[in-house]
CSV table of C-alpha atoms in Angstrom, one decimal:
chain,number,residue,atom,x,y,z
K,1,MET,CA,26.0,10.8,-27.2
K,2,ALA,CA,23.3,10.1,-27.6
K,3,THR,CA,20.3,12.4,-27.4
K,4,PHE,CA,16.5,12.6,-25.8
K,5,SER,CA,13.3,14.6,-26.7
K,6,GLY,CA,14.0,17.6,-24.3
K,7,SER,CA,17.1,18.7,-26.0
K,8,GLU,CA,19.3,17.1,-23.0
K,9,THR,CA,22.4,15.3,-24.0
K,10,VAL,CA,23.1,11.9,-22.7
K,11,LYS,CA,26.1,9.9,-22.0
K,12,LEU,CA,26.0,5.8,-22.4
K,13,ILE,CA,28.0,5.0,-18.7
K,14,VAL,CA,29.3,1.6,-19.6
K,15,PRO,CA,30.2,-1.0,-16.2
K,16,ASP,CA,33.9,-2.1,-16.4
K,17,VAL,CA,32.5,-5.8,-14.9
K,18,GLU,CA,29.5,-7.2,-15.3
K,19,ALA,CA,27.0,-6.7,-12.2
K,20,PRO,CA,27.7,-8.9,-9.1
K,21,GLN,CA,24.6,-11.9,-8.6
K,22,LEU,CA,22.3,-10.0,-5.2
K,23,THR,CA,23.4,-12.5,-1.8
K,24,PHE,CA,20.0,-14.0,-0.6
K,25,GLY,CA,21.1,-12.5,2.6
K,26,ARG,CA,20.6,-9.3,0.6
K,27,LYS,CA,18.1,-9.9,-0.5
K,28,ILE,CA,15.9,-10.5,2.6
K,29,CYS,CA,17.2,-7.9,4.4
K,30,PHE,CA,16.0,-5.5,2.0
K,31,ALA,CA,12.8,-7.9,1.6
K,32,ILE,CA,12.5,-7.3,5.9
K,33,GLY,CA,12.2,-3.4,5.5
K,34,GLY,CA,9.1,-4.1,3.7
K,35,ALA,CA,7.4,-4.8,7.1
K,36,THR,CA,7.4,-1.3,8.0
K,37,SER,CA,5.0,-0.4,6.0
K,38,ALA,CA,3.2,-3.2,5.6
K,39,LEU,CA,2.6,-3.8,9.8
K,40,THR,CA,1.8,-0.5,10.2
K,41,ASN,CA,-0.7,-0.3,6.9
K,42,THR,CA,-2.4,-3.3,7.3
K,43,VAL,CA,-4.0,-2.2,10.9
K,44,ILE,CA,-4.8,1.2,9.6
K,45,ALA,CA,-6.8,-0.2,6.8
K,46,PHE,CA,-8.4,-2.8,8.5
K,47,PHE,CA,-8.9,-1.7,12.2
K,48,LEU,CA,-8.2,2.4,11.6
K,49,PRO,CA,-11.8,2.8,10.9
K,50,ILE,CA,-13.7,1.0,13.2
K,51,PHE,CA,-11.3,2.1,16.0
K,52,LEU,CA,-12.8,5.9,15.5
K,53,LEU,CA,-16.0,5.3,15.0
K,54,GLU,CA,-16.3,3.1,17.6
K,55,VAL,CA,-13.4,2.7,20.3
K,56,ALA,CA,-12.7,7.0,20.0
K,57,GLU,CA,-16.6,7.3,18.8
K,58,VAL,CA,-15.8,10.2,16.6
K,59,ALA,CA,-18.5,10.6,14.0
K,60,PRO,CA,-18.4,9.0,10.1
K,61,LEU,CA,-18.5,12.4,9.0
K,62,TYR,CA,-15.3,13.5,11.2
K,63,VAL,CA,-13.5,10.3,10.6
K,64,SER,CA,-13.7,11.4,6.6
K,65,VAL,CA,-12.5,14.1,7.5
K,66,ILE,CA,-9.8,13.0,9.8
K,67,VAL,CA,-9.0,10.1,6.8
K,68,PHE,CA,-9.3,12.3,3.2
K,69,SER,CA,-7.1,15.6,4.9
K,70,GLY,CA,-4.4,13.3,5.7
K,71,ARG,CA,-4.4,11.5,2.3
K,72,VAL,CA,-4.6,15.1,0.9
K,73,TRP,CA,-1.1,16.6,2.6
K,74,ASP,CA,0.3,12.8,1.1
K,75,ALA,CA,-0.2,13.9,-1.6
K,76,ILE,CA,1.5,16.8,-1.5
K,77,THR,CA,4.4,13.9,0.7
K,78,ASP,CA,5.0,11.8,-1.4
K,79,PRO,CA,6.3,13.5,-4.9
K,80,MET,CA,7.8,16.3,-2.4
K,81,ILE,CA,9.7,13.3,-0.3
K,82,GLY,CA,10.4,11.2,-4.0
K,83,TYR,CA,11.9,15.6,-5.7
K,84,LEU,CA,13.7,15.9,-2.1
K,85,CYS,CA,15.7,11.7,-2.6
K,86,SER,CA,16.3,12.9,-5.8
K,87,ARG,CA,18.8,15.6,-4.5
K,88,THR,CA,20.2,13.4,-1.6
K,89,HIS,CA,24.2,12.4,-1.9
K,90,SER,CA,25.9,11.4,1.1
K,91,LYS,CA,29.4,9.9,0.2
K,92,ARG,CA,28.9,7.5,3.6
K,93,TRP,CA,25.3,6.5,3.1
K,94,GLY,CA,24.4,7.4,-0.4
K,95,GLN,CA,21.1,8.7,-1.4
K,96,LEU,CA,18.5,7.2,-0.5
K,97,ARG,CA,19.5,5.0,3.2
K,98,PRO,CA,19.1,7.9,5.5
K,99,TRP,CA,16.0,8.6,4.5
K,100,LEU,CA,15.0,4.9,6.0
K,101,PHE,CA,17.0,6.1,9.0
K,102,PHE,CA,15.9,9.1,9.7
K,103,SER,CA,12.5,8.3,9.3
K,104,ILE,CA,11.8,5.5,11.6
K,105,ALA,CA,11.7,7.4,15.2
K,106,PRO,CA,8.5,10.2,13.8
K,107,MET,CA,7.1,6.9,12.8
K,108,ALA,CA,6.7,5.2,15.5
K,109,ALA,CA,5.4,7.9,17.5
K,110,THR,CA,3.4,9.5,15.2
K,111,TYR,CA,2.0,5.7,14.7
K,112,ILE,CA,1.1,4.6,19.0
K,113,GLY,CA,0.1,8.5,18.9
K,114,LEU,CA,-2.9,7.3,16.6
K,115,TRP,CA,-4.3,4.5,18.5
K,116,LEU,CA,-4.4,6.7,21.6
K,117,VAL,CA,-7.9,8.2,23.1
K,118,PRO,CA,-7.2,12.0,24.0
K,119,SER,CA,-9.9,13.0,27.4
K,120,PHE,CA,-10.5,16.2,25.0
K,121,SER,CA,-14.1,17.0,25.9
K,122,ASN,CA,-14.5,19.0,22.9
K,123,VAL,CA,-15.0,17.2,19.6
K,124,GLY,CA,-13.6,19.7,17.4
K,125,SER,CA,-10.1,19.2,19.9
K,126,LYS,CA,-10.9,15.6,19.3
K,127,VAL,CA,-10.5,15.3,15.5
K,128,VAL,CA,-7.8,18.0,15.5
K,129,TYR,CA,-5.7,15.7,17.7
K,130,TYR,CA,-6.2,12.3,15.4
K,131,LEU,CA,-5.7,15.0,12.1
K,132,CYS,CA,-2.2,15.7,13.5
K,133,MET,CA,-1.3,12.2,14.2
K,134,TYR,CA,-2.5,10.5,11.4
K,135,CYS,CA,-0.7,13.9,9.2
K,136,GLY,CA,2.7,13.3,10.9
K,137,PHE,CA,2.5,9.1,10.8
K,138,GLN,CA,1.8,9.8,6.8
K,139,THR,CA,4.6,12.2,6.5
K,140,ALA,CA,6.8,9.4,7.9
K,141,LEU,CA,6.3,6.9,6.6
K,142,SER,CA,6.0,8.7,3.1
K,143,ALA,CA,10.1,9.9,4.5
K,144,TYR,CA,10.6,6.0,4.5
K,145,HIS,CA,8.7,3.9,1.9
K,146,VAL,CA,9.3,6.5,-0.8
K,147,PRO,CA,12.8,5.4,-1.1
K,148,TYR,CA,12.8,2.5,0.1
K,149,THR,CA,11.1,1.2,-2.9
K,150,ALA,CA,13.0,3.1,-5.2
K,151,LEU,CA,16.3,0.9,-3.5
K,152,THR,CA,14.8,-1.4,-5.7
K,153,MET,CA,16.6,0.0,-8.9
K,154,HIS,CA,19.4,0.4,-7.1
K,155,LEU,CA,20.7,-2.9,-5.6
K,156,SER,CA,21.4,-4.1,-9.4
K,157,THR,CA,21.4,-3.3,-12.9
K,158,LYS,CA,20.0,-6.8,-13.4
K,159,SER,CA,16.4,-6.9,-14.3
K,160,LYS,CA,16.3,-10.4,-13.3
K,161,GLU,CA,17.5,-9.7,-9.6
K,162,ARG,CA,15.0,-7.0,-8.9
K,163,ASP,CA,12.5,-8.6,-9.7
K,164,SER,CA,13.9,-11.1,-7.3
K,165,ALA,CA,14.0,-8.8,-5.3
K,166,THR,CA,10.5,-7.5,-5.2
K,167,ALA,CA,9.2,-11.4,-5.2
K,168,TYR,CA,11.1,-11.5,-2.2
K,169,ARG,CA,9.6,-7.8,-0.6
K,170,MET,CA,6.5,-8.8,-2.2
K,171,THR,CA,6.9,-12.2,0.1
K,172,THR,CA,7.7,-10.8,3.2
K,173,GLU,CA,5.0,-7.7,3.1
K,174,LEU,CA,1.7,-10.4,2.9
K,175,ALA,CA,3.2,-13.2,5.3
K,176,CYS,CA,4.1,-9.6,7.9
K,177,THR,CA,0.0,-8.1,6.9
K,178,LEU,CA,-0.9,-11.8,7.9
K,179,LEU,CA,1.2,-10.8,10.9
K,180,ALA,CA,0.4,-7.7,11.8
K,181,ALA,CA,-4.0,-9.1,11.2
K,182,ILE,CA,-2.9,-11.8,14.2
K,183,VAL,CA,-0.8,-9.2,16.7
K,184,GLN,CA,-3.6,-6.9,16.3
K,185,GLY,CA,-6.8,-9.6,16.6
K,186,VAL,CA,-5.6,-11.5,18.7
K,187,ILE,CA,-4.2,-8.7,21.3
K,188,LEU,CA,-8.5,-7.4,21.1
K,189,SER,CA,-9.5,-10.9,21.3
K,190,ALA,CA,-8.0,-11.7,24.7
K,191,MET,CA,-8.3,-8.3,26.3
K,192,VAL,CA,-12.0,-7.2,25.1
K,193,THR,CA,-15.1,-9.5,25.2
K,194,LYS,CA,-18.1,-7.5,24.2
K,195,PRO,CA,-21.6,-8.5,25.8
K,196,GLU,CA,-24.5,-7.7,24.5
K,197,CYS,CA,-25.7,-4.1,25.3
K,198,ILE,CA,-28.3,-2.3,25.2
K,199,ASP,CA,-28.6,1.1,22.6
K,200,GLY,CA,-28.9,4.1,25.7
K,201,ASP,CA,-26.6,2.6,27.7
K,202,GLU,CA,-23.9,5.0,28.1
K,203,ALA,CA,-21.7,2.9,30.5
K,204,LYS,CA,-19.8,0.8,28.2
K,205,PRO,CA,-18.2,-0.8,30.2
K,206,TRP,CA,-15.7,-3.1,28.2
K,207,LEU,CA,-15.0,0.5,26.0
K,208,ARG,CA,-11.8,1.2,28.6
K,209,ASP,CA,-10.5,-2.4,28.3
K,210,GLU,CA,-10.8,-1.8,24.6
K,211,ARG,CA,-8.8,1.0,24.2
K,212,PHE,CA,-6.1,0.3,26.4
K,213,ALA,CA,-6.3,-3.0,24.0
K,214,TYR,CA,-5.2,-0.7,21.2
K,215,MET,CA,-2.3,0.7,23.0
K,216,ILE,CA,-0.6,-2.6,23.8
K,217,ALA,CA,-1.4,-3.5,20.1
K,218,SER,CA,0.2,-0.2,18.4
K,219,PHE,CA,3.3,-1.3,20.7
K,220,ALA,CA,3.3,-4.4,19.6
K,221,ILE,CA,3.4,-3.3,16.1
K,222,THR,CA,5.5,-0.6,16.4
K,223,VAL,CA,8.9,-2.6,17.9
K,224,PRO,CA,8.8,-4.8,15.0
K,225,ALA,CA,8.2,-1.9,12.2
K,226,VAL,CA,10.9,-0.6,13.5
K,227,CYS,CA,13.0,-3.3,14.0
K,228,ALA,CA,12.5,-4.3,10.4
K,229,GLY,CA,13.7,-0.6,9.2
K,230,LEU,CA,17.2,-1.0,10.9
K,231,VAL,CA,17.5,-4.4,8.8
K,232,ALA,CA,17.1,-2.7,5.8
K,233,PHE,CA,19.0,0.7,6.8
K,234,PHE,CA,21.9,-1.7,8.2
K,235,GLY,CA,21.9,-5.4,6.3
K,236,VAL,CA,21.4,-3.3,2.7
K,237,ARG,CA,23.8,-1.7,-0.1
K,238,GLU,CA,23.1,0.6,-2.7
K,239,GLN,CA,25.3,-0.5,-5.5
K,240,GLN,CA,27.9,1.6,-7.0
K,241,GLY,CA,28.1,2.4,-11.1
K,242,ILE,CA,25.0,3.2,-11.4
K,243,SER,CA,24.9,6.9,-12.1
K,244,LEU,CA,21.7,9.4,-11.2
K,245,PRO,CA,20.9,12.0,-13.0
K,246,LYS,CA,20.1,15.5,-12.1
K,247,PRO,CA,17.3,16.0,-10.4
K,248,LEU,CA,13.8,17.9,-11.9
K,249,SER,CA,11.7,19.9,-10.1
K,250,LEU,CA,8.9,19.1,-8.7
K,251,LEU,CA,6.5,20.2,-12.2
K,252,ASN,CA,9.0,18.9,-14.6
K,253,GLY,CA,8.7,15.9,-12.5
K,254,LEU,CA,5.5,15.0,-12.8
K,255,LYS,CA,5.6,16.3,-16.2
K,256,PHE,CA,8.3,13.5,-17.2
K,257,VAL,CA,6.9,10.7,-15.5
K,258,MET,CA,3.1,11.6,-17.3
K,259,ARG,CA,5.1,11.8,-21.0
K,260,CYS,CA,5.6,7.9,-20.4
K,261,ARG,CA,2.6,6.3,-21.5
K,262,PRO,CA,2.9,2.5,-20.1
K,263,TYR,CA,3.7,4.7,-16.9
K,264,ILE,CA,0.5,6.5,-17.4
K,265,TYR,CA,-1.7,2.4,-17.7
K,266,LEU,CA,0.1,1.0,-15.4
K,267,THR,CA,-0.6,4.0,-13.2
K,268,MET,CA,-4.4,3.8,-13.8
K,269,PHE,CA,-5.0,0.0,-13.1
K,270,PHE,CA,-3.6,-0.1,-10.6
K,271,LEU,CA,-5.0,3.0,-8.9
K,272,PHE,CA,-8.8,1.7,-9.9
K,273,ALA,CA,-7.6,-1.7,-8.5
K,274,TRP,CA,-6.5,-0.6,-5.4
K,275,LEU,CA,-9.4,1.4,-5.1
K,276,GLY,CA,-11.5,-1.7,-5.1
K,277,THR,CA,-9.2,-3.8,-2.9
K,278,GLN,CA,-9.3,-0.8,-0.1
K,279,VAL,CA,-13.0,-0.1,-0.6
K,280,VAL,CA,-13.4,-4.1,1.0
K,281,ALA,CA,-10.8,-3.5,3.6
K,282,SER,CA,-12.1,-0.7,4.8
K,283,ASN,CA,-15.6,-1.7,5.8
K,284,ILE,CA,-15.1,-5.7,5.8
K,285,SER,CA,-15.1,-4.6,9.7
K,286,LEU,CA,-18.0,-3.4,9.5
K,287,TYR,CA,-20.0,-6.0,8.1
K,288,ILE,CA,-18.9,-8.3,9.7
K,289,GLU,CA,-19.5,-6.3,13.1
K,290,TYR,CA,-23.6,-5.8,12.0
K,291,VAL,CA,-24.4,-7.6,8.9
K,292,MET,CA,-23.2,-11.2,9.8
K,293,GLU,CA,-23.5,-9.8,13.5
K,294,LEU,CA,-20.4,-11.7,14.9
K,295,ARG,CA,-19.8,-8.7,17.3
K,296,GLY,CA,-15.2,-8.8,17.7
K,297,LYS,CA,-14.8,-11.2,15.7
K,298,PHE,CA,-14.0,-9.6,12.3
K,299,GLN,CA,-9.9,-10.2,12.4
K,300,ASN,CA,-10.8,-14.1,12.1
K,301,PHE,CA,-12.0,-13.2,8.3
K,302,ILE,CA,-8.7,-11.1,7.9
K,303,ILE,CA,-6.6,-13.9,8.8
K,304,VAL,CA,-8.3,-15.9,6.4
K,305,LEU,CA,-8.2,-13.7,3.7
K,306,LEU,CA,-4.9,-12.9,4.2
K,307,VAL,CA,-3.0,-16.3,4.5
K,308,THR,CA,-4.7,-17.4,1.2
K,309,ALA,CA,-3.1,-13.7,-0.4
K,310,SER,CA,0.2,-15.5,1.0
K,311,LEU,CA,0.5,-18.8,0.1
K,312,ALA,CA,-1.1,-17.7,-3.4
K,313,LEU,CA,1.6,-15.8,-3.7
K,314,PRO,CA,4.5,-17.6,-5.3
K,315,CYS,CA,1.8,-19.7,-7.5
K,316,TRP,CA,1.2,-16.1,-8.9
K,317,GLN,CA,4.7,-15.4,-10.0
K,318,LEU,CA,5.1,-19.0,-11.2
K,319,PHE,CA,2.0,-18.2,-13.8
K,320,SER,CA,3.6,-15.2,-14.6
K,321,LEU,CA,6.4,-16.4,-15.9
K,322,LYS,CA,5.1,-18.4,-18.3
K,323,PHE,CA,1.9,-16.7,-19.6
K,324,GLY,CA,2.8,-13.5,-18.4
K,325,LYS,CA,2.0,-10.4,-16.1
K,326,SER,CA,-1.3,-8.9,-17.2
K,327,ALA,CA,-2.6,-12.5,-18.3
K,328,THR,CA,-1.8,-13.0,-14.6
K,329,PHE,CA,-3.6,-9.8,-13.2
K,330,VAL,CA,-6.7,-10.2,-14.9
K,331,THR,CA,-7.1,-14.1,-14.2
K,332,GLY,CA,-6.3,-13.1,-10.4
K,333,MET,CA,-8.5,-10.7,-9.7
K,334,CYS,CA,-11.0,-12.8,-11.4
K,335,PHE,CA,-11.2,-14.7,-8.1
K,336,VAL,CA,-12.4,-12.2,-6.5
K,337,PHE,CA,-15.6,-11.4,-8.1
K,338,PRO,CA,-17.8,-14.7,-6.7
K,339,GLY,CA,-16.7,-12.9,-3.1
K,340,LEU,CA,-17.6,-9.9,-3.8
K,341,ILE,CA,-21.9,-10.7,-5.0
K,342,SER,CA,-21.7,-13.1,-2.5
K,343,LEU,CA,-21.9,-9.7,0.0
K,344,LEU,CA,-25.1,-8.8,-1.6
K,345,TYR,CA,-26.9,-11.8,-0.4
K,346,ILE,CA,-25.2,-13.4,2.4
K,347,THR,CA,-26.7,-14.2,5.7
K,348,PRO,CA,-25.7,-14.8,9.4
K,349,ASP,CA,-26.3,-18.1,8.9
K,350,LEU,CA,-23.5,-18.6,6.7
K,351,VAL,CA,-20.6,-18.5,8.5
K,352,PRO,CA,-19.1,-20.9,7.4
K,353,LEU,CA,-19.4,-20.0,3.1
K,354,MET,CA,-18.3,-16.3,4.6
K,355,TYR,CA,-15.0,-18.3,5.8
K,356,PHE,CA,-14.5,-20.8,2.3
K,357,LEU,CA,-15.3,-16.9,0.5
K,358,SER,CA,-12.5,-14.8,1.9
K,359,GLY,CA,-10.5,-17.3,1.1
K,360,VAL,CA,-11.6,-17.5,-2.4
K,361,ALA,CA,-10.9,-13.6,-2.5
K,362,GLY,CA,-7.5,-13.8,-0.8
K,363,VAL,CA,-6.3,-15.9,-3.5
K,364,GLY,CA,-7.7,-13.2,-5.8
K,365,THR,CA,-6.0,-10.0,-4.0
K,366,ALA,CA,-2.6,-11.7,-3.9
K,367,VAL,CA,-1.7,-10.2,-7.5
K,368,ALA,CA,-2.6,-6.8,-6.1
K,369,TYR,CA,-0.9,-6.8,-4.0
K,370,LEU,CA,2.1,-8.5,-7.1
K,371,ILE,CA,1.6,-7.1,-10.0
K,372,PRO,CA,1.7,-4.1,-10.2
K,373,TRP,CA,5.2,-3.6,-8.4
K,374,VAL,CA,6.8,-6.7,-10.4
K,375,MET,CA,5.5,-4.0,-14.1
K,376,LEU,CA,7.0,-1.2,-12.4
K,377,PRO,CA,10.5,-1.9,-12.8
K,378,ASP,CA,9.7,-3.0,-16.8
K,379,VAL,CA,8.0,0.5,-17.4
K,380,ILE,CA,11.6,2.7,-15.6
K,381,ASP,CA,13.8,0.3,-17.9
K,382,ASP,CA,11.0,1.6,-21.0
K,383,ALA,CA,10.8,5.7,-20.1
K,384,GLU,CA,15.7,5.7,-19.8
K,385,LYS,CA,14.6,4.0,-23.6
K,386,GLU,CA,12.7,6.0,-24.7
K,387,PHE,CA,13.9,9.1,-22.7
K,388,GLY,CA,17.7,8.4,-22.1
K,389,VAL,CA,17.8,8.9,-18.2
K,390,ARG,CA,16.7,7.2,-15.6
K,391,ARG,CA,14.6,8.6,-12.8
K,392,GLU,CA,13.6,5.7,-10.1
K,393,SER,CA,13.1,7.9,-7.4
K,394,LEU,CA,10.3,9.9,-8.9
K,395,PHE,CA,8.4,6.8,-11.0
K,396,TYR,CA,8.5,4.9,-7.0
K,397,ALA,CA,7.3,8.5,-5.6
K,398,PHE,CA,4.1,8.7,-8.1
K,399,PHE,CA,3.3,5.5,-8.0
K,400,VAL,CA,3.4,5.6,-4.1
K,401,PHE,CA,1.2,8.5,-3.6
K,402,PHE,CA,-1.7,7.0,-6.2
K,403,MET,CA,-2.0,3.6,-3.5
K,404,LYS,CA,-2.3,6.0,-0.7
K,405,PHE,CA,-4.6,8.3,-2.6
K,406,ALA,CA,-6.8,4.9,-3.1
K,407,VAL,CA,-6.6,3.9,0.8
K,408,GLY,CA,-7.7,7.3,1.6
K,409,VAL,CA,-10.7,8.5,-1.3
K,410,SER,CA,-12.3,4.7,-0.2
K,411,LEU,CA,-12.2,5.8,4.4
K,412,GLY,CA,-13.0,8.7,2.9
K,413,LEU,CA,-15.7,8.3,1.3
K,414,SER,CA,-17.3,5.1,2.9
K,415,THR,CA,-18.0,6.7,6.4
K,416,VAL,CA,-19.3,9.7,4.3
K,417,ALA,CA,-21.7,7.1,2.6
K,418,LEU,CA,-22.3,5.4,5.8
K,419,GLU,CA,-23.5,8.5,7.5
K,420,VAL,CA,-25.1,9.7,4.2
K,421,PHE,CA,-27.1,7.0,3.0
K,422,GLY,CA,-27.2,4.5,5.6
K,423,GLY,CA,-27.3,7.0,9.1
K,424,TYR,CA,-24.6,5.3,11.2
K,425,LYS,CA,-25.4,5.7,14.8
K,426,THR,CA,-21.7,6.3,16.0
K,427,GLY,CA,-21.1,4.1,19.8
K,428,ALA,CA,-24.8,2.5,19.4
K,429,CYS,CA,-24.9,-1.6,20.1
K,430,SER,CA,-26.4,-1.7,16.9
K,431,GLN,CA,-27.3,-0.2,13.1
K,432,PRO,CA,-31.0,0.4,11.3
K,433,GLU,CA,-31.2,-1.1,7.9
K,434,SER,CA,-30.3,1.5,6.5
K,435,VAL,CA,-26.3,0.9,7.5
K,436,ILE,CA,-27.4,-2.9,6.4
K,437,MET,CA,-28.3,-2.0,3.1
K,438,THR,CA,-25.2,0.2,2.8
K,439,LEU,CA,-23.1,-1.9,3.9
K,440,ARG,CA,-24.0,-5.1,1.8
K,441,VAL,CA,-23.8,-2.1,-1.4
K,442,LEU,CA,-21.2,-0.6,-1.1
K,443,LEU,CA,-18.8,-3.8,-0.6
K,444,SER,CA,-20.2,-5.1,-3.4
K,445,ALA,CA,-21.1,-2.8,-6.3
K,446,PRO,CA,-17.9,-0.3,-6.6
K,447,PRO,CA,-15.1,-2.8,-6.0
K,448,ILE,CA,-16.9,-4.8,-9.1
K,449,VAL,CA,-16.5,-2.2,-11.1
K,450,LEU,CA,-13.3,-0.4,-10.4
K,451,THR,CA,-11.9,-3.9,-10.9
K,452,VAL,CA,-13.5,-4.0,-14.4
K,453,VAL,CA,-12.3,-1.0,-14.7
K,454,SER,CA,-8.8,-1.6,-14.5
K,455,PHE,CA,-8.7,-4.3,-17.0
K,456,TRP,CA,-9.4,-2.3,-19.5
K,457,PHE,CA,-6.1,-0.1,-19.1
K,458,VAL,CA,-3.9,-3.7,-18.8
K,459,TRP,CA,-6.1,-4.8,-22.3
K,460,LYS,CA,-4.5,-1.0,-23.8
K,461,TYR,CA,-0.9,-0.9,-21.7
K,462,PRO,CA,1.9,-1.8,-24.0
K,463,ILE,CA,4.6,-3.4,-22.9
K,464,ASP,CA,4.5,-7.6,-22.5
K,465,LYS,CA,7.3,-9.5,-22.3
K,466,ALA,CA,9.2,-9.4,-26.0
K,467,ARG,CA,9.0,-5.8,-25.2
K,468,ALA,CA,10.3,-5.8,-21.7
K,469,VAL,CA,13.2,-8.2,-23.1
K,470,ALA,CA,14.2,-6.4,-25.8
K,471,THR,CA,14.0,-3.3,-23.3
K,472,ARG,CA,16.7,-5.1,-21.2
K,473,ASN,CA,18.7,-6.2,-24.0
K,474,PHE,CA,19.1,-2.8,-25.4
K,475,LEU,CA,20.3,-1.1,-22.0
K,476,ARG,CA,22.6,-4.3,-21.7
K,477,ASP,CA,24.0,-3.4,-25.0
K,478,ASN,CA,24.7,0.1,-24.3
K,479,GLY,CA,25.9,-0.1,-21.2
K,480,GLY,CA,22.7,0.1,-18.8
K,481,SER,CA,21.9,3.3,-16.7
K,482,CYS,CA,22.1,6.8,-18.5
K,483,THR,CA,22.8,10.0,-17.3
K,484,VAL,CA,22.7,13.6,-17.9
K,485,GLU,CA,25.7,15.3,-18.3
K,486,THR,CA,26.0,18.6,-16.0
């Protein structure tokens, strides 16, 4: 017997046989499941702001209300889903897989609804519509993504196998991120032609085509997203013999994860780095449209960034094996600084330089996608060693929450800044110089500051390679997972 803080008694469960190696097919099925959230989140991150502002013609202040309120709701649902997952037990499907199956249909319906433009003459009705669609989608996505990420810890008791599956998943997600940008961009480019217009012209003959193009694109993203979710459900099994702890209440669950110091540092550096990344992602389309004066061409720069990120991902994986995960994160994020600084000064006649800087930034962006998710299993192992119990659903739930929180904050504050400081004009063909300057500052100074702050938390992060190996050896020698006796 062993005890840990809180006077709960735990028993070490020693497996009878060595955990089998994950097959290539099982890893691929698990990795494909990541496409569901990657496809939809990519389009939302890069295209939702410009869709609401330019196509649906929602004022910036209302856009911030929609996005930020949706993220507040998301803040409630993510930990709740993690808590409910820990209380789910199905003899046929396991603990987590039922959530994958039953969340797919509502996620698809609300995602498509998010890209439709209702014929409401009342502004308030339109805002309520998009708020309902956005909150509904985020709820359904949480019901899928939280158990999907927690499924990592149920694939194998071997850390090496889990890390390998995570690498497969991140590679697939980056590829699908690229695919989503290409599909969305190609459809919009093929179906919409934006001629030069004159401010005050309310006809906007291209607007109807643009709305139809966004609707078609939503179906083009939804179909592979649904298929990917079904592949994960039917192709992945939760390994038997991984004991599950007694569920905690939501408040006690939050208290539990906050007792883990490495988790706090990991979450904080991921939060700040992701905030900086999402500030750029949510505003780059408007920057290309109005600062670089390339109407309808912003998807080309997004594709360049994502292509280089996808190619850099395996290189960073190898780099982390030699130099450690923390060093890899800092080194990779330094690649984004030249591009961020240049956004303050670059002019419309320097389009080739903008493409080059997008590629360099993509090399650095890859580590923001990869490293925090590779480090999270190390933190969960460390917490199991310290407290004698494994609660990966809670760790993943709050981690996903902070990721989504960063997206919501960046989108909400960005749109507020455009209206308050820039004087953004909804539906206008051109924007005043104050909007141009606001976009320049918004895409350079905040991301740089946020990334530098994340470096401090990386420096304080206590788990290095030696400690991670020692923890895994301890858990292996003591039988792996520990569970609370009931």
